[in-house]
C-alpha cells in the first residue's frame, strides 16, 4: 500500500497524529490475520443475535391447508339463532404472513387463530362473515388470504317440548324364557328437541326398536341401552346434526330399557274327573285325550317348581253318548303365572261299543 494514501485524504494533508493512526491500521491489516478472522466471525455472531432479537426483521411466508374455525356457536344459539348451511364451505385456505425472521421455521397457522365469529350474526337469513386473524408481536401478521369471507344461511332456533318417545318391541325372547311386554319400562318417555324452525316444528315423535332376542338367556331384570330415531309428521326419519334431543338438561340419543325375563316350562293338562254321566248302555269310554296335551307356562322359578299340572274349568257330560265327543275346554290360568301359551284345549272322548277289543278307560280318568 502506497504511503501517499496516508498523506492525503480527500485532498487534505493529514496531521502527524492521524498519520500515525492510519499507519497502525495498515500494519494491523497486513500483519495480524488471526485478529482479522476473529473480527469477521464476531460480526457474524452479532448479526445472528440481531436478527433473532429484532422483531422488525421479517420475511414473507406462505402457509397452505389452513383450517378456518367457526367460534361462538353457543352465543349465537343463546340469541335464538342457528347456522343451517354455509359452514361446510369453510374449506382449507391459503394465507401469506409477515413473519419475524427468528420464528420463520416454527410458525404455523395456529399462531394466527384463523376464524369466523358466529356471535356477530344478529338476524336470520343469508349472512356474510369475514374471516378473521390475530396478529401478534411474536409471530407477525397475516397479509393475504385466498378467501376473505364466507356466506351462511341462518334460521330461528326453536324448542319443541314433550315429544313422545315410543318403544317398539320385536323378536322373540331367548328359548325357554318369556318377556312380557307389560314388564318393559323405558326412560325417558318424553324429550325436548331444539333445532332450526324448518326442521323442528315438523317433528312428531321418537321411536326406539327393542329386539328382545338380544337379551341374555337368564331370568331376572335386564337393563339395555336402545338407540332411537326422530320422526316427522310424514313418518320420515329426521337425521340432522342441527337438532338436539334433551332429557333432564342432558343430550340423549338412546333409551334405557328395563326388561324382566321369566323362565318357562311345559305343564300337562290334568284330565282327571273331566267327565260326568255314563255313555249309552252297551258302550264304554275307550280313551280321553287333550290337544295339545300340555301348555307352556312362564313365571318365577319358585312358582314353576311347585306347578305340576293345569286344571280345566269345566266338565264334559257323556250321559247317553254312543259316539266320539270333542269339546273345547277352557284351561284355568294359575294365579301366579305370567304367561300361559293358550287359553283352551280340545278334549276328545272316544266312545266305542262293548266288545270292540280296546281296553276301557275309567270314566273321568285320563288314560
CSV table of C-alpha atoms in Angstrom, one decimal:
chain,number,residue,atom,x,y,z
A,1,UNK,CA,0.0,0.0,0.0
A,2,UNK,CA,1.4,3.4,-1.0
A,3,UNK,CA,2.4,5.8,1.8
A,4,UNK,CA,0.8,8.5,-0.3
A,5,UNK,CA,-2.6,7.0,0.8
A,6,UNK,CA,-1.8,8.2,4.3
A,7,UNK,CA,-0.5,11.6,3.3
A,8,UNK,CA,-3.7,12.9,1.8
A,9,UNK,CA,-7.4,12.0,2.3
A,10,UNK,CA,-9.9,13.8,0.0
A,11,UNK,CA,-7.3,16.4,-0.8
A,12,UNK,CA,-6.4,17.3,2.8
A,13,UNK,CA,-3.0,16.9,4.3
A,14,UNK,CA,-3.0,14.7,7.4
A,15,UNK,CA,-1.5,15.7,10.7
A,16,UNK,CA,1.3,13.6,12.2
A,17,UNK,CA,-1.1,12.1,14.8
A,18,UNK,CA,-3.6,11.0,12.2
A,19,UNK,CA,-0.8,9.7,10.0
A,20,UNK,CA,0.3,7.5,12.9
A,21,UNK,CA,-3.2,6.1,13.4
A,22,UNK,CA,-3.6,5.1,9.7
A,23,UNK,CA,-0.1,3.6,9.8
A,24,UNK,CA,-1.2,1.5,12.7
A,25,UNK,CA,-4.3,0.3,10.8
A,26,UNK,CA,-2.2,-0.5,7.8
A,27,UNK,CA,0.1,-2.7,9.9
A,28,UNK,CA,-2.8,-4.5,11.5
A,29,UNK,CA,-4.5,-5.2,8.2
A,30,UNK,CA,-1.3,-6.5,6.7
A,31,UNK,CA,0.2,-8.4,9.6
A,32,UNK,CA,-2.5,-9.6,12.1
A,33,UNK,CA,-4.6,-12.2,10.2
A,34,UNK,CA,-5.9,-14.1,13.3
A,35,UNK,CA,-7.3,-10.9,14.7
A,36,UNK,CA,-9.0,-10.1,11.4
A,37,UNK,CA,-10.6,-13.5,11.2
A,38,UNK,CA,-11.8,-13.1,14.8
A,39,UNK,CA,-13.4,-9.9,13.9
A,40,UNK,CA,-15.1,-11.5,10.9
A,41,UNK,CA,-16.7,-14.3,13.0
A,42,UNK,CA,-17.7,-11.8,15.7
A,43,UNK,CA,-19.6,-9.8,13.1
A,44,UNK,CA,-21.4,-12.9,12.1
A,45,UNK,CA,-22.4,-13.7,15.6
A,46,UNK,CA,-23.6,-10.1,16.2
A,47,UNK,CA,-25.7,-10.3,13.0
A,48,UNK,CA,-27.3,-13.6,14.2
A,49,UNK,CA,-28.1,-12.0,17.5
A,50,UNK,CA,-29.6,-9.0,15.8
A,51,UNK,CA,-31.9,-10.9,13.5
A,52,UNK,CA,-33.0,-13.2,16.4
A,53,UNK,CA,-34.0,-10.4,18.7
A,54,UNK,CA,-35.2,-7.7,16.4
A,55,UNK,CA,-38.9,-8.3,15.6
A,56,UNK,CA,-38.7,-5.7,12.8
A,57,UNK,CA,-36.7,-8.0,10.6
A,58,UNK,CA,-39.4,-10.1,8.9
A,59,UNK,CA,-39.8,-12.4,5.9
A,60,UNK,CA,-42.9,-13.4,4.0
A,61,UNK,CA,-44.1,-17.0,4.3
A,62,UNK,CA,-46.9,-18.8,2.6
A,63,UNK,CA,-48.9,-21.4,4.6
A,64,UNK,CA,-51.3,-23.8,2.9
A,65,UNK,CA,-54.1,-26.0,4.1
A,66,UNK,CA,-55.2,-23.6,6.7
A,67,UNK,CA,-58.3,-24.6,8.7
A,68,UNK,CA,-60.9,-21.9,9.4
A,69,UNK,CA,-62.7,-22.4,12.8
A,70,UNK,CA,-66.2,-21.3,13.5
A,71,UNK,CA,-66.4,-19.9,17.0
A,72,UNK,CA,-69.2,-18.8,19.4
A,73,UNK,CA,-71.9,-21.1,18.1
A,74,UNK,CA,-73.2,-21.3,21.7
A,75,UNK,CA,-73.5,-17.5,21.9
A,76,UNK,CA,-75.4,-17.5,18.6
A,77,UNK,CA,-77.9,-20.1,19.9
A,78,UNK,CA,-78.4,-18.1,23.1
A,79,UNK,CA,-79.6,-15.3,20.8
A,80,UNK,CA,-82.2,-17.7,19.3
A,81,UNK,CA,-80.4,-18.3,16.0
A,82,UNK,CA,-78.5,-21.2,14.3
A,83,UNK,CA,-76.5,-21.6,11.1
A,84,UNK,CA,-78.1,-24.2,8.9
A,85,UNK,CA,-75.7,-24.1,5.9
A,86,UNK,CA,-72.6,-22.4,4.6
A,87,UNK,CA,-70.1,-23.5,7.2
A,88,UNK,CA,-69.4,-26.5,5.1
A,89,UNK,CA,-67.8,-24.1,2.7
A,90,UNK,CA,-65.1,-23.3,5.2
A,91,UNK,CA,-62.6,-25.5,3.3
A,92,UNK,CA,-58.9,-25.2,3.9
A,93,UNK,CA,-57.5,-21.9,2.6
A,94,UNK,CA,-54.0,-20.5,1.8
A,95,UNK,CA,-52.5,-17.4,3.5
A,96,UNK,CA,-49.4,-15.3,3.5
A,97,UNK,CA,-47.9,-13.9,6.7
A,98,UNK,CA,-45.2,-11.4,7.5
A,99,UNK,CA,-43.1,-13.5,10.0
A,100,UNK,CA,-40.2,-12.3,12.3
A,101,UNK,CA,-37.0,-14.0,11.0
A,102,UNK,CA,-36.4,-15.7,14.3
A,103,UNK,CA,-39.6,-17.8,14.2
A,104,UNK,CA,-39.8,-18.3,10.4
A,105,UNK,CA,-39.2,-22.0,10.6
A,106,UNK,CA,-41.5,-22.8,13.5
A,107,UNK,CA,-44.6,-20.7,12.8
A,108,UNK,CA,-47.9,-22.4,11.9
A,109,UNK,CA,-51.4,-21.4,11.0
A,110,UNK,CA,-52.5,-22.0,14.6
A,111,UNK,CA,-50.4,-19.0,15.7
A,112,UNK,CA,-52.8,-16.7,13.8
A,113,UNK,CA,-56.2,-18.1,15.0
A,114,UNK,CA,-58.0,-18.1,11.7
A,115,UNK,CA,-61.7,-18.0,12.4
A,116,UNK,CA,-65.2,-16.7,11.7
A,117,UNK,CA,-67.2,-15.3,14.7
A,118,UNK,CA,-70.8,-16.5,14.7
A,119,UNK,CA,-71.7,-14.2,17.6
A,120,UNK,CA,-71.6,-11.3,15.1
A,121,UNK,CA,-74.8,-12.6,13.4
A,122,UNK,CA,-77.8,-10.8,14.6
A,123,UNK,CA,-80.7,-11.8,12.3
A,124,UNK,CA,-81.9,-14.9,10.3
A,125,UNK,CA,-81.4,-15.1,6.6
A,126,UNK,CA,-78.3,-15.0,4.4
A,127,UNK,CA,-75.3,-13.5,6.2
A,128,UNK,CA,-71.7,-12.8,5.1
A,129,UNK,CA,-68.9,-13.4,7.7
A,130,UNK,CA,-65.4,-12.0,7.4
A,131,UNK,CA,-62.6,-14.5,8.1
A,132,UNK,CA,-60.6,-13.1,11.0
A,133,UNK,CA,-57.0,-13.5,12.1
A,134,UNK,CA,-55.0,-12.4,15.1
A,135,UNK,CA,-51.7,-10.5,14.7
A,136,UNK,CA,-49.0,-10.6,17.4
A,137,UNK,CA,-45.6,-9.2,18.0
A,138,UNK,CA,-44.2,-12.7,18.4
A,139,UNK,CA,-45.5,-14.1,15.1
A,140,UNK,CA,-46.2,-11.1,12.9
A,141,UNK,CA,-49.4,-10.7,10.9
A,142,UNK,CA,-51.4,-12.1,8.0
A,143,UNK,CA,-51.0,-10.0,4.9
A,144,UNK,CA,-53.1,-12.1,2.5
A,145,UNK,CA,-55.9,-14.7,2.5
A,146,UNK,CA,-57.0,-16.8,-0.5
A,147,UNK,CA,-60.6,-16.4,0.8
A,148,UNK,CA,-61.7,-13.5,2.9
A,149,UNK,CA,-65.4,-14.1,3.5
A,150,UNK,CA,-68.0,-16.9,3.8
A,151,UNK,CA,-71.7,-16.8,3.2
A,152,UNK,CA,-74.0,-18.7,5.6
A,153,UNK,CA,-77.8,-19.2,6.0
A,154,UNK,CA,-79.2,-18.6,9.4
A,155,UNK,CA,-82.6,-19.7,10.9
A,156,UNK,CA,-84.5,-19.1,14.0
A,157,UNK,CA,-83.8,-21.7,16.8
A,158,UNK,CA,-86.9,-23.1,18.4
A,159,UNK,CA,-87.7,-25.6,21.1
A,160,UNK,CA,-90.4,-28.3,20.9
A,161,UNK,CA,-91.3,-29.8,24.3
A,162,UNK,CA,-92.8,-33.1,25.4
A,163,UNK,CA,-92.0,-35.0,22.2
A,164,UNK,CA,-93.2,-38.6,23.0
A,165,UNK,CA,-90.7,-41.5,22.9
A,166,UNK,CA,-92.2,-44.8,21.6
A,167,UNK,CA,-90.8,-48.2,22.3
A,168,UNK,CA,-91.5,-50.9,19.7
A,169,UNK,CA,-90.7,-54.4,20.9
A,170,UNK,CA,-89.7,-57.0,18.3
A,171,UNK,CA,-88.3,-60.5,18.2
A,172,UNK,CA,-88.8,-63.5,20.5
A,173,UNK,CA,-87.3,-64.0,23.9
A,174,UNK,CA,-84.4,-66.4,24.2
A,175,UNK,CA,-85.5,-70.1,24.1
A,176,UNK,CA,-87.0,-71.2,27.4
A,177,UNK,CA,-87.9,-67.6,28.5
A,178,UNK,CA,-90.8,-65.2,28.3
A,179,UNK,CA,-90.5,-61.4,28.1
A,180,UNK,CA,-93.9,-59.9,28.9
A,181,UNK,CA,-94.5,-56.5,27.2
A,182,UNK,CA,-96.0,-55.2,30.4
A,183,UNK,CA,-92.7,-55.8,32.1
A,184,UNK,CA,-90.9,-53.5,29.7
A,185,UNK,CA,-90.1,-50.0,31.0
A,186,UNK,CA,-88.2,-47.2,29.3
A,187,UNK,CA,-86.8,-43.9,30.2
A,188,UNK,CA,-87.2,-41.2,29.1
A,189,UNK,CA,-90.9,-41.2,28.0
A,190,UNK,CA,-90.7,-37.6,26.7
A,191,UNK,CA,-87.9,-35.5,25.4
A,192,UNK,CA,-87.3,-31.8,24.4
A,193,UNK,CA,-85.9,-31.1,20.9
A,194,UNK,CA,-84.3,-27.9,19.8
A,195,UNK,CA,-83.2,-27.0,16.3
A,196,UNK,CA,-83.9,-24.9,13.2
A,197,UNK,CA,-87.6,-24.0,12.8
A,198,UNK,CA,-87.7,-25.6,9.3
A,199,UNK,CA,-86.8,-29.0,10.8
A,200,UNK,CA,-88.0,-28.9,14.4
A,201,UNK,CA,-91.6,-27.7,14.0
A,202,UNK,CA,-92.4,-30.8,11.9
A,203,UNK,CA,-91.0,-33.3,14.4
A,204,UNK,CA,-93.7,-35.6,15.8
A,205,UNK,CA,-92.1,-38.4,17.9
A,206,UNK,CA,-89.1,-40.6,18.7
A,207,UNK,CA,-89.1,-44.4,18.1
A,208,UNK,CA,-86.8,-47.0,19.5
A,209,UNK,CA,-86.8,-50.6,18.4
A,210,UNK,CA,-86.1,-53.1,21.1
A,211,UNK,CA,-85.2,-56.6,20.0
A,212,UNK,CA,-85.8,-58.9,23.0
A,213,UNK,CA,-84.0,-61.8,21.2
A,214,UNK,CA,-80.7,-60.0,22.1
A,215,UNK,CA,-81.3,-60.4,25.8
A,216,UNK,CA,-79.2,-62.8,27.7
A,217,UNK,CA,-80.8,-66.2,28.4
A,218,UNK,CA,-81.2,-65.8,32.1
A,219,UNK,CA,-84.1,-64.9,34.4
A,220,UNK,CA,-84.5,-61.6,36.1
A,221,UNK,CA,-84.3,-57.9,35.2
A,222,UNK,CA,-82.0,-56.8,32.4
A,223,UNK,CA,-81.2,-53.2,31.6
A,224,UNK,CA,-80.3,-52.3,28.0
A,225,UNK,CA,-79.4,-49.0,26.1
A,226,UNK,CA,-81.5,-48.8,22.9
A,227,UNK,CA,-80.9,-46.0,20.3
A,228,UNK,CA,-83.9,-44.1,18.9
A,229,UNK,CA,-84.7,-42.3,15.7
A,230,UNK,CA,-86.6,-39.0,15.4
A,231,UNK,CA,-89.6,-38.9,13.1
A,232,UNK,CA,-91.5,-36.1,11.4
A,233,UNK,CA,-95.3,-35.9,10.7
A,234,UNK,CA,-94.7,-37.6,7.3
A,235,UNK,CA,-93.3,-40.7,9.0
A,236,UNK,CA,-89.7,-39.9,7.8
A,237,UNK,CA,-86.6,-40.2,9.9
A,238,UNK,CA,-85.1,-36.8,10.7
A,239,UNK,CA,-81.4,-37.2,10.6
A,240,UNK,CA,-79.7,-33.8,11.2
A,241,UNK,CA,-76.7,-32.7,13.3
A,242,UNK,CA,-78.6,-29.4,13.8
A,243,UNK,CA,-81.2,-30.8,16.2
A,244,UNK,CA,-80.5,-31.6,19.8
A,245,UNK,CA,-82.6,-34.1,21.8
A,246,UNK,CA,-82.6,-33.3,25.5
A,247,UNK,CA,-83.8,-35.1,28.6
A,248,UNK,CA,-83.4,-33.5,32.0
A,249,UNK,CA,-80.9,-31.0,30.5
A,250,UNK,CA,-78.7,-33.8,29.1
A,251,UNK,CA,-78.4,-34.5,25.4
A,252,UNK,CA,-79.5,-38.1,24.6
A,253,UNK,CA,-79.6,-40.4,21.6
A,254,UNK,CA,-80.9,-43.6,23.3
A,255,UNK,CA,-83.3,-45.0,25.8
A,256,UNK,CA,-82.7,-47.0,29.0
A,257,UNK,CA,-84.9,-50.1,28.7
A,258,UNK,CA,-85.7,-52.4,31.6
A,259,UNK,CA,-87.0,-55.9,30.7
A,260,UNK,CA,-87.7,-58.8,33.0
A,261,UNK,CA,-87.4,-62.4,31.7
A,262,UNK,CA,-89.3,-65.2,33.2
A,263,UNK,CA,-88.4,-68.9,32.8
A,264,UNK,CA,-90.9,-71.2,31.1
A,265,UNK,CA,-91.8,-74.9,31.3
A,266,UNK,CA,-94.3,-77.2,29.7
A,267,UNK,CA,-97.1,-78.4,32.1
A,268,UNK,CA,-99.5,-81.3,31.4
A,269,UNK,CA,-103.3,-80.8,31.3
A,270,UNK,CA,-105.0,-82.7,34.1
A,271,UNK,CA,-108.0,-84.6,32.7
A,272,UNK,CA,-108.8,-86.3,35.9
A,273,UNK,CA,-112.6,-86.1,36.6
A,274,UNK,CA,-113.4,-84.3,33.4
A,275,UNK,CA,-116.5,-86.4,32.5
A,276,UNK,CA,-119.9,-86.7,34.1
A,277,UNK,CA,-122.6,-89.2,33.5
A,278,UNK,CA,-122.2,-92.6,31.6
A,279,UNK,CA,-122.4,-93.5,27.9
A,280,UNK,CA,-125.3,-95.4,26.4
A,281,UNK,CA,-125.9,-98.9,27.5
A,282,UNK,CA,-123.6,-101.2,25.6
A,283,UNK,CA,-120.9,-98.5,25.1
A,284,UNK,CA,-117.9,-97.6,27.1
A,285,UNK,CA,-115.2,-94.8,27.2
A,286,UNK,CA,-112.1,-96.1,25.4
A,287,UNK,CA,-110.0,-93.0,25.7
A,288,UNK,CA,-109.7,-89.3,26.8
A,289,UNK,CA,-107.0,-87.1,25.2
A,290,UNK,CA,-106.3,-83.4,25.1
A,291,UNK,CA,-104.9,-81.4,22.1
A,292,UNK,CA,-102.4,-80.0,22.9
A,293,UNK,CA,-101.6,-82.4,25.8
A,294,UNK,CA,-99.7,-79.6,27.6
A,295,UNK,CA,-99.2,-75.8,27.6
A,296,UNK,CA,-96.2,-73.6,28.2
A,297,UNK,CA,-96.3,-71.6,31.4
A,298,UNK,CA,-94.0,-68.7,32.5
A,299,UNK,CA,-93.4,-67.4,36.0
A,300,UNK,CA,-90.9,-67.2,38.7
A,301,UNK,CA,-88.6,-70.1,39.3
A,302,UNK,CA,-90.2,-70.8,42.7
A,303,UNK,CA,-93.7,-70.8,41.2
A,304,UNK,CA,-92.8,-73.2,38.4
A,305,UNK,CA,-91.1,-75.5,40.8
A,306,UNK,CA,-94.4,-76.1,42.5
A,307,UNK,CA,-96.6,-76.3,39.4
A,308,UNK,CA,-97.3,-79.9,38.5
A,309,UNK,CA,-100.3,-79.7,36.1
A,310,UNK,CA,-103.0,-77.4,34.7
A,311,UNK,CA,-106.7,-77.7,35.7
A,312,UNK,CA,-109.6,-77.3,33.3
A,313,UNK,CA,-112.5,-75.1,34.1
A,314,UNK,CA,-115.5,-77.3,33.2
A,315,UNK,CA,-116.5,-81.0,32.7
A,316,UNK,CA,-117.9,-82.8,29.7
A,317,UNK,CA,-121.3,-84.6,30.1
A,318,UNK,CA,-121.2,-88.0,28.3
A,319,UNK,CA,-124.6,-89.2,29.6
A,320,UNK,CA,-126.1,-91.4,26.9
A,321,UNK,CA,-123.3,-90.9,24.4
A,322,UNK,CA,-122.6,-93.5,21.8
A,323,UNK,CA,-120.1,-91.8,19.6
A,324,UNK,CA,-116.9,-89.8,19.9
A,325,UNK,CA,-117.1,-86.4,21.5
A,326,UNK,CA,-114.8,-83.4,21.0
A,327,UNK,CA,-115.2,-80.3,23.2
A,328,UNK,CA,-113.2,-77.1,23.6
A,329,UNK,CA,-112.4,-76.7,27.3
A,330,UNK,CA,-111.0,-73.6,29.0
A,331,UNK,CA,-107.8,-74.1,31.0
A,332,UNK,CA,-107.7,-72.3,34.3
A,333,UNK,CA,-104.8,-69.9,34.5
A,334,UNK,CA,-102.7,-70.4,37.6
A,335,UNK,CA,-102.8,-67.4,39.9
A,336,UNK,CA,-99.0,-66.5,39.7
A,337,UNK,CA,-98.5,-67.4,36.1
A,338,UNK,CA,-97.0,-64.6,34.0
A,339,UNK,CA,-97.9,-66.3,30.8
A,340,UNK,CA,-99.8,-69.4,29.5
A,341,UNK,CA,-99.4,-70.4,25.9
A,342,UNK,CA,-103.1,-70.9,25.3
A,343,UNK,CA,-106.5,-70.4,27.0
A,344,UNK,CA,-108.2,-73.6,26.0
A,345,UNK,CA,-107.6,-77.1,24.7
A,346,UNK,CA,-109.6,-79.6,22.7
A,347,UNK,CA,-110.6,-82.7,24.6
A,348,UNK,CA,-111.6,-85.9,22.7
A,349,UNK,CA,-113.5,-88.6,24.3
A,350,UNK,CA,-113.6,-91.9,22.4
A,351,UNK,CA,-116.7,-94.0,23.0
A,352,UNK,CA,-116.9,-97.5,21.5
A,353,UNK,CA,-119.4,-100.4,21.5
A,354,UNK,CA,-118.6,-103.0,24.1
A,355,UNK,CA,-116.6,-105.9,22.6
A,356,UNK,CA,-114.6,-103.6,20.3
A,357,UNK,CA,-111.4,-105.1,21.7
A,358,UNK,CA,-109.9,-101.9,23.1
A,359,UNK,CA,-109.5,-101.6,26.9
A,360,UNK,CA,-111.8,-99.2,28.6
A,361,UNK,CA,-110.6,-96.0,30.2
A,362,UNK,CA,-112.0,-95.4,33.6
A,363,UNK,CA,-114.7,-92.7,33.2
A,364,UNK,CA,-113.3,-89.4,34.3
A,365,UNK,CA,-109.7,-90.6,34.4
A,366,UNK,CA,-107.2,-89.7,31.7
A,367,UNK,CA,-105.7,-92.8,30.0
